[in-house]
mmCIF file of C-alpha atoms in Angstrom:
data_model
loop_
_atom_site.group_PDB
_atom_site.id
_atom_site.type_symbol
_atom_site.label_atom_id
_atom_site.label_comp_id
_atom_site.label_asym_id
_atom_site.label_seq_id
_atom_site.Cartn_x
_atom_site.Cartn_y
_atom_site.Cartn_z
ATOM 1 C CA MET A 1 5.692 21.082 -4.063
ATOM 2 C CA PRO A 2 2.680 19.054 -2.905
ATOM 3 C CA PHE A 3 2.727 16.871 0.170
ATOM 4 C CA PRO A 4 3.488 13.245 -0.800
ATOM 5 C CA PRO A 5 0.251 11.288 -0.569
ATOM 6 C CA PRO A 6 0.304 8.227 1.662
ATOM 7 C CA PRO A 7 0.448 4.942 -0.222
ATOM 8 C CA ARG A 8 -2.721 2.865 -0.468
ATOM 9 C CA GLU A 9 -1.607 0.567 2.393
ATOM 10 C CA ILE A 10 -1.117 3.527 4.721
ATOM 11 C CA ARG A 11 -4.492 5.030 3.764
ATOM 12 C CA ARG A 12 -6.069 1.600 4.324
ATOM 13 C CA ALA A 13 -4.511 1.445 7.812
ATOM 14 C CA PHE A 14 -5.929 4.900 8.616
ATOM 15 C CA GLU A 15 -9.357 3.788 7.428
ATOM 16 C CA GLN A 16 -9.279 0.516 9.386
ATOM 17 C CA LEU A 17 -8.329 2.402 12.536
ATOM 18 C CA ARG A 18 -11.082 4.958 11.983
ATOM 19 C CA GLN A 19 -13.648 2.196 11.468
ATOM 20 C CA ALA A 20 -12.433 0.314 14.536
ATOM 21 C CA GLU A 21 -12.643 3.455 16.634
ATOM 22 C CA ASP A 22 -16.127 4.275 15.296
ATOM 23 C CA ALA A 23 -17.225 0.721 16.128
ATOM 24 C CA GLY A 24 -15.970 1.139 19.701
ATOM 25 C CA LEU A 25 -13.151 -1.388 19.506
ATOM 26 C CA GLU A 26 -11.390 -1.485 22.852
ATOM 27 C CA PRO A 27 -7.730 -0.305 23.006
ATOM 28 C CA PRO A 28 -6.314 -3.869 23.192
ATOM 29 C CA GLY A 29 -8.026 -4.604 19.872
ATOM 30 C CA LEU A 30 -6.692 -1.423 18.301
ATOM 31 C CA ARG A 31 -3.171 -2.619 19.062
ATOM 32 C CA LEU A 32 -3.716 -5.485 16.640
ATOM 33 C CA LEU A 33 -4.039 -3.058 13.731
ATOM 34 C CA ASP A 34 -1.218 -1.344 11.849
ATOM 35 C CA ARG A 35 -0.597 2.155 13.223
ATOM 36 C CA PRO A 36 1.638 3.924 10.687
ATOM 37 C CA TRP A 37 2.611 6.646 13.190
ATOM 38 C CA ASP A 38 4.325 3.906 15.202
ATOM 39 C CA PRO A 39 6.324 1.898 12.630
ATOM 40 C CA ALA A 40 7.180 -0.911 15.033
ATOM 41 C CA THR A 41 3.470 -1.775 15.255
ATOM 42 C CA CYS A 42 3.145 -2.247 11.507
ATOM 43 C CA SER A 43 3.300 -5.466 9.559
ATOM 44 C CA ALA A 44 6.242 -5.943 7.206
ATOM 45 C CA HIS A 45 3.854 -5.375 4.296
ATOM 46 C CA VAL A 46 2.856 -1.934 5.599
ATOM 47 C CA ARG A 47 6.425 -1.013 6.609
ATOM 48 C CA THR A 48 7.543 -1.853 3.069
ATOM 49 C CA ARG A 49 5.302 1.018 1.898
ATOM 50 C CA LEU A 50 5.887 3.212 4.947
ATOM 51 C CA TRP A 51 9.666 3.637 4.560
ATOM 52 C CA PRO A 52 9.608 5.088 1.013
ATOM 53 C CA TRP A 53 6.695 7.345 1.947
ATOM 54 C CA LEU A 54 8.537 8.681 5.008
ATOM 55 C CA ASP A 55 11.589 9.265 2.814
ATOM 56 C CA ASP A 56 9.428 11.288 0.399
ATOM 57 C CA VAL A 57 7.952 13.219 3.320
ATOM 58 C CA VAL A 58 11.436 14.058 4.610
ATOM 59 C CA ALA A 59 12.468 15.316 1.160
ATOM 60 C CA TRP A 60 9.280 17.404 1.084
ATOM 61 C CA LEU A 61 9.930 18.779 4.593
ATOM 62 C CA ASN A 62 13.504 19.690 3.744
ATOM 63 C CA ARG A 63 12.505 21.443 0.514
ATOM 64 C CA SER A 64 9.436 23.151 1.904
ATOM 65 C CA TYR A 65 10.282 24.021 5.518
ATOM 66 C CA ALA A 66 14.011 23.749 6.239
ATOM 67 C CA TRP A 67 15.228 27.300 5.948
ATOM 68 C CA GLN A 68 17.834 26.898 8.706
ATOM 69 C CA THR A 69 20.252 23.966 8.901
ATOM 70 C CA THR A 70 18.851 22.993 12.308
ATOM 71 C CA GLN A 71 15.469 22.461 10.603
ATOM 72 C CA ALA A 72 16.860 20.113 7.958
ATOM 73 C CA VAL A 73 16.329 16.423 8.563
ATOM 74 C CA PRO A 74 19.637 14.664 7.903
ATOM 75 C CA SER A 75 19.842 12.022 5.197
ATOM 76 C CA CYS A 76 20.790 9.464 7.857
ATOM 77 C CA TRP A 77 17.410 9.886 9.610
ATOM 78 C CA PRO A 78 16.641 6.113 9.471
ATOM 79 C CA ALA A 79 19.722 5.540 11.672
ATOM 80 C CA HIS A 80 18.151 7.710 14.406
ATOM 81 C CA PRO A 81 15.262 5.797 16.036
ATOM 82 C CA HIS A 82 13.891 8.944 17.680
ATOM 83 C CA LEU A 83 13.673 10.653 14.283
ATOM 84 C CA VAL A 84 11.908 7.661 12.759
ATOM 85 C CA GLN A 85 9.281 7.881 15.499
ATOM 86 C CA GLU A 86 8.910 11.649 15.204
ATOM 87 C CA LEU A 87 8.745 11.641 11.415
ATOM 88 C CA ALA A 88 6.137 8.894 11.289
ATOM 89 C CA VAL A 89 3.875 10.860 13.645
ATOM 90 C CA LEU A 90 4.470 14.136 11.798
ATOM 91 C CA ALA A 91 3.776 12.556 8.401
ATOM 92 C CA CYS A 92 0.580 10.873 9.572
ATOM 93 C CA LEU A 93 -0.682 14.037 11.243
ATOM 94 C CA ARG A 94 -0.012 15.988 8.048
ATOM 95 C CA ALA A 95 -1.718 13.406 5.847
ATOM 96 C CA ILE A 96 -4.830 13.344 8.038
ATOM 97 C CA ALA A 97 -4.896 17.143 8.359
ATOM 98 C CA GLY A 98 -4.616 17.503 4.593
ATOM 99 C CA ASP A 99 -7.696 15.312 4.145
ATOM 100 C CA ALA A 100 -9.826 17.337 6.557
ATOM 101 C CA ALA A 101 -12.933 19.123 5.283
ATOM 102 C CA ALA A 102 -11.852 22.408 6.906
ATOM 103 C CA PRO A 103 -8.447 24.089 7.345
ATOM 104 C CA HIS A 104 -8.308 23.886 11.152
ATOM 105 C CA ALA A 105 -6.362 20.626 11.375
ATOM 106 C CA LEU A 106 -3.776 21.810 8.866
ATOM 107 C CA GLU A 107 -3.431 25.126 10.689
ATOM 108 C CA GLU A 108 -2.829 23.209 13.921
ATOM 109 C CA TRP A 109 -0.229 21.061 12.168
ATOM 110 C CA HIS A 110 1.598 24.245 11.097
ATOM 111 C CA ARG A 111 1.153 25.932 14.466
ATOM 112 C CA TYR A 112 1.972 23.030 16.795
ATOM 113 C CA ALA A 113 3.220 19.822 15.221
ATOM 114 C CA LEU A 114 5.779 21.202 12.763
ATOM 115 C CA PRO A 115 7.368 23.821 15.082
ATOM 116 C CA ALA A 116 7.504 21.310 17.932
ATOM 117 C CA PHE A 117 9.172 18.788 15.627
ATOM 118 C CA HIS A 118 11.727 21.386 14.498
ATOM 119 C CA ALA A 119 12.437 22.375 18.109
ATOM 120 C CA ARG A 120 13.037 18.753 19.128
ATOM 121 C CA LEU A 121 15.147 18.147 16.023
ATOM 122 C CA ALA A 122 17.332 21.163 16.816
ATOM 123 C CA GLU A 123 17.616 20.147 20.461
ATOM 124 C CA ARG A 124 18.469 16.520 19.790
ATOM 125 C CA ILE A 125 20.593 16.703 16.655
ATOM 126 C CA GLY A 126 21.276 20.359 15.879
ATOM 127 C CA ILE A 127 23.809 20.161 13.098
ATOM 128 C CA GLY A 128 25.256 16.938 14.525
ATOM 129 C CA CYS A 129 24.815 15.015 11.269
ATOM 130 C CA PRO A 130 25.972 17.340 8.505
ATOM 131 C CA PRO A 131 25.649 16.106 4.908
ATOM 132 C CA GLY A 132 27.668 12.947 4.406
ATOM 133 C CA ARG A 133 28.828 12.647 8.030
ATOM 134 C CA HIS A 134 26.544 10.617 10.244
ATOM 135 C CA THR A 135 27.281 11.082 13.934
ATOM 136 C CA ASP A 136 26.802 7.916 15.928
ATOM 137 C CA TRP A 137 24.740 7.980 19.106
ATOM 138 C CA PRO A 138 26.657 10.193 21.565
ATOM 139 C CA ALA A 139 24.918 8.659 24.592
ATOM 140 C CA ARG A 140 25.855 5.085 23.627
ATOM 141 C CA SER A 141 28.293 4.741 26.563
ATOM 142 C CA TRP A 142 25.629 5.936 29.007
ATOM 143 C CA ALA A 143 23.134 3.397 27.658
ATOM 144 C CA ALA A 144 25.733 0.623 27.816
ATOM 145 C CA GLU A 145 26.469 1.464 31.451
ATOM 146 C CA TYR A 146 22.729 1.529 32.216
ATOM 147 C CA ASP A 147 22.370 -1.953 30.697
ATOM 148 C CA SER A 148 25.423 -3.333 32.504
ATOM 149 C CA PRO A 149 24.875 -6.159 35.001
ATOM 150 C CA GLN A 150 26.239 -4.011 37.846
ATOM 151 C CA ALA A 151 23.877 -1.092 37.199
ATOM 152 C CA THR A 152 20.927 -3.433 36.681
ATOM 153 C CA ALA A 153 21.666 -5.221 39.972
ATOM 154 C CA ALA A 154 22.019 -1.901 41.817
ATOM 155 C CA ARG A 155 18.624 -0.708 40.528
ATOM 156 C CA ARG A 156 16.975 -4.006 41.423
ATOM 157 C CA ALA A 157 18.420 -3.787 44.933
ATOM 158 C CA LEU A 158 16.877 -0.329 45.315
ATOM 159 C CA PHE A 159 13.535 -1.584 43.990
ATOM 160 C CA ASP A 160 13.647 -4.625 46.285
ATOM 161 C CA GLY A 161 14.527 -2.391 49.232
ATOM 162 C CA ASP A 162 11.535 -0.199 48.533
ATOM 163 C CA LEU A 163 9.203 -3.166 48.117
ATOM 164 C CA GLY A 164 10.527 -4.855 51.261
ATOM 165 C CA ALA A 165 10.013 -1.737 53.341
ATOM 166 C CA THR A 166 6.532 -1.227 51.913
ATOM 167 C CA ALA A 167 5.541 -4.866 52.523
ATOM 168 C CA THR A 168 6.505 -4.601 56.226
ATOM 169 C CA GLY A 169 4.398 -1.484 56.657
ATOM 170 C CA ARG A 170 7.406 0.765 57.229
ATOM 171 C CA ALA A 171 7.714 3.910 55.183
ATOM 172 C CA PRO A 172 10.125 3.333 52.291
ATOM 173 C CA GLU A 173 13.393 5.163 52.554
ATOM 174 C CA ALA A 174 14.325 7.552 49.779
ATOM 175 C CA ALA A 175 16.222 5.921 46.937
ATOM 176 C CA GLY A 176 19.969 6.097 47.404
ATOM 177 C CA GLY A 177 19.651 6.755 51.149
ATOM 178 C CA GLN A 178 18.747 10.397 50.658
#
């Protein structure tokens, strides 16, 4: 099964970024361009083409490389922001490697990018989202506590304590009084 080719809009984004880099555009200028490996940076027009392509790439990955269940990307992958980020990078790396004039980039994709993706997938999800049963974010309560006004105020007090001690010339005390 061949790798799903990137849609024209994605290929155009790659080309614009390559041209901008070749022209020496400074990093702040590069941030103005669509970067398909980071979906949040893309215009709605590009994301409209990016989502179906990523879905095709996931189907291709699952058919071509998911021998073990921990290597299978669950169908609910769009509900997992970390998977969206990982898959966008993996898909873009594979597309660019497949267009290379020599096999080195594709070999590196197989040697480094794909195994590292599978390792992170197994570590973060394992078989936590079996077919038809999406598992909601297990760390949701931890994130909610982190975002709570009490925890935010406690962190700010520690930051302010460090900055106050530094501004007076005294050595800052270790966070938490340790």
